[in-house]
PDB file of C-alpha atoms in Angstrom:
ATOM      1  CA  UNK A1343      57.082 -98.240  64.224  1.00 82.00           C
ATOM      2  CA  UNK A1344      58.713 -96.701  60.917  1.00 91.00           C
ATOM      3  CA  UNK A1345      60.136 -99.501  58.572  1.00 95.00           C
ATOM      4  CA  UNK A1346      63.684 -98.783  59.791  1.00 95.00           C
ATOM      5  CA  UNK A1347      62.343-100.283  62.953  1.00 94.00           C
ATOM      6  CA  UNK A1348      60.836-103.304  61.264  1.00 95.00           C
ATOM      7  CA  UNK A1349      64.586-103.557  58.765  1.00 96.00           C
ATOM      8  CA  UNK A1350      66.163-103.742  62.623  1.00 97.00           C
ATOM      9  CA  UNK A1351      64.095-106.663  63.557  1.00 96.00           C
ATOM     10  CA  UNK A1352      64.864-108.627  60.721  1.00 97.00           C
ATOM     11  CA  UNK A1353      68.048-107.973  59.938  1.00 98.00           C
ATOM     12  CA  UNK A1354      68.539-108.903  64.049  1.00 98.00           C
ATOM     13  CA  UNK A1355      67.171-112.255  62.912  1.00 98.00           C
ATOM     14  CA  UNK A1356      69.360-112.630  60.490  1.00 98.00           C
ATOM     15  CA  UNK A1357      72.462-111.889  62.925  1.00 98.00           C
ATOM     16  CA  UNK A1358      71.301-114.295  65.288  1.00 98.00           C
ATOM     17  CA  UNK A1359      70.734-116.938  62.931  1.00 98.00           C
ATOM     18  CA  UNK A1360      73.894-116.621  62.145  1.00 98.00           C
ATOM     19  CA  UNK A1361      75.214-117.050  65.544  1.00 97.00           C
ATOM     20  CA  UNK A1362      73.180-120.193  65.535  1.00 97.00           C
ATOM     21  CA  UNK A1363      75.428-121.440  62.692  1.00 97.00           C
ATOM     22  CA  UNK A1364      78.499-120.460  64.756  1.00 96.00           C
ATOM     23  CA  UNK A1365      77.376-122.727  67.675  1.00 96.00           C
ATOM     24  CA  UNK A1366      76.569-125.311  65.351  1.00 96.00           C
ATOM     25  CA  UNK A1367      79.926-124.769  63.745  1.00 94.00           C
ATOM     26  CA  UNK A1368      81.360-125.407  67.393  1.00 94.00           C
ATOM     27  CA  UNK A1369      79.278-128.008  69.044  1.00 94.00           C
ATOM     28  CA  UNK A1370      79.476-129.732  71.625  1.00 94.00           C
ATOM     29  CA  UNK A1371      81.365-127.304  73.577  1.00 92.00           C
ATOM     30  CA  UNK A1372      81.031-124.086  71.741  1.00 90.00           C
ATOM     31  CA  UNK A1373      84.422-122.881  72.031  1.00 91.00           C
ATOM     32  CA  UNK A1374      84.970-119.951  69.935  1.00 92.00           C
ATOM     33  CA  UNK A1375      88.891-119.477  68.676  1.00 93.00           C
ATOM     34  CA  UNK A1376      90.846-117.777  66.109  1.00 94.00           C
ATOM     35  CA  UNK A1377      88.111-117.043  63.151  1.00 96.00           C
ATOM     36  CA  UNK A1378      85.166-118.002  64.595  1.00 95.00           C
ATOM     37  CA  UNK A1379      85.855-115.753  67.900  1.00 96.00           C
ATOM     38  CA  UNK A1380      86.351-112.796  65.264  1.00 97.00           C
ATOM     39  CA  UNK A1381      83.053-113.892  63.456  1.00 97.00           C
ATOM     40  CA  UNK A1382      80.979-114.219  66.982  1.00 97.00           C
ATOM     41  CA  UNK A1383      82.421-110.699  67.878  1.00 97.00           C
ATOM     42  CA  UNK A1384      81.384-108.568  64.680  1.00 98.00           C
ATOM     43  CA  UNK A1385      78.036-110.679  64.848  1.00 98.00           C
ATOM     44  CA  UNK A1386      77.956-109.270  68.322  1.00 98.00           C
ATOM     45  CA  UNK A1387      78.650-105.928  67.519  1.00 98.00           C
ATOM     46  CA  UNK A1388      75.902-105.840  64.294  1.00 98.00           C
ATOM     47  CA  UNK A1389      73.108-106.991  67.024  1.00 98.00           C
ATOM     48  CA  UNK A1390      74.151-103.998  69.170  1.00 98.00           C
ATOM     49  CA  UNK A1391      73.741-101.656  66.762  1.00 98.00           C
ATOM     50  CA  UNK A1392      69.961-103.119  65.908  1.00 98.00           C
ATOM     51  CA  UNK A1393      69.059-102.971  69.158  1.00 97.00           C
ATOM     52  CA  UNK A1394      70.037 -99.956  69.463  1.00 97.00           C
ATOM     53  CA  UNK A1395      68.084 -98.864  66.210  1.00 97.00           C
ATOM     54  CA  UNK A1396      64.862-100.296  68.071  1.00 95.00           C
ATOM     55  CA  UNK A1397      65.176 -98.294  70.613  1.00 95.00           C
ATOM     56  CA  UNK A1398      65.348 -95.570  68.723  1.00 95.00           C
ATOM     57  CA  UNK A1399      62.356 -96.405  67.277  1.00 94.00           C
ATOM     58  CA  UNK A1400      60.221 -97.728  70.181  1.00 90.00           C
ATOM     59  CA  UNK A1401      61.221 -95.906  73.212  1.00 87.00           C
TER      60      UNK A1401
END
């Protein structure tokens, strides 16, 4: 795998770590509203496009 590959992984972690801090941010329930609906959805949208970097680069 090239190192744009390897960037995809860990800039995937990076994404879903912040998600983590999201549901954090919203716990118990994890009920996403106004900013933090906006925030989930571009986070979202970053992890398609790594994913779809990696399978660029594996398949």
């Amino acid at each position: 795998m090239s190192q744009r590959g390897v960037d995809a992984v860990f800039q995937a972690m990076f994404l879903l770590t912040d998600m983590r801090e999201l549901f954090r941010k919203n716990a118990p329930f994890h009920d996403f509203e106004g900013e933090d609906k906006a925030e989930a959805s571009k986070i979202i949208e970053k992890l398609k496009k790594q994913i779809s970097v990696l399978e660029e680069e594996v398949i």
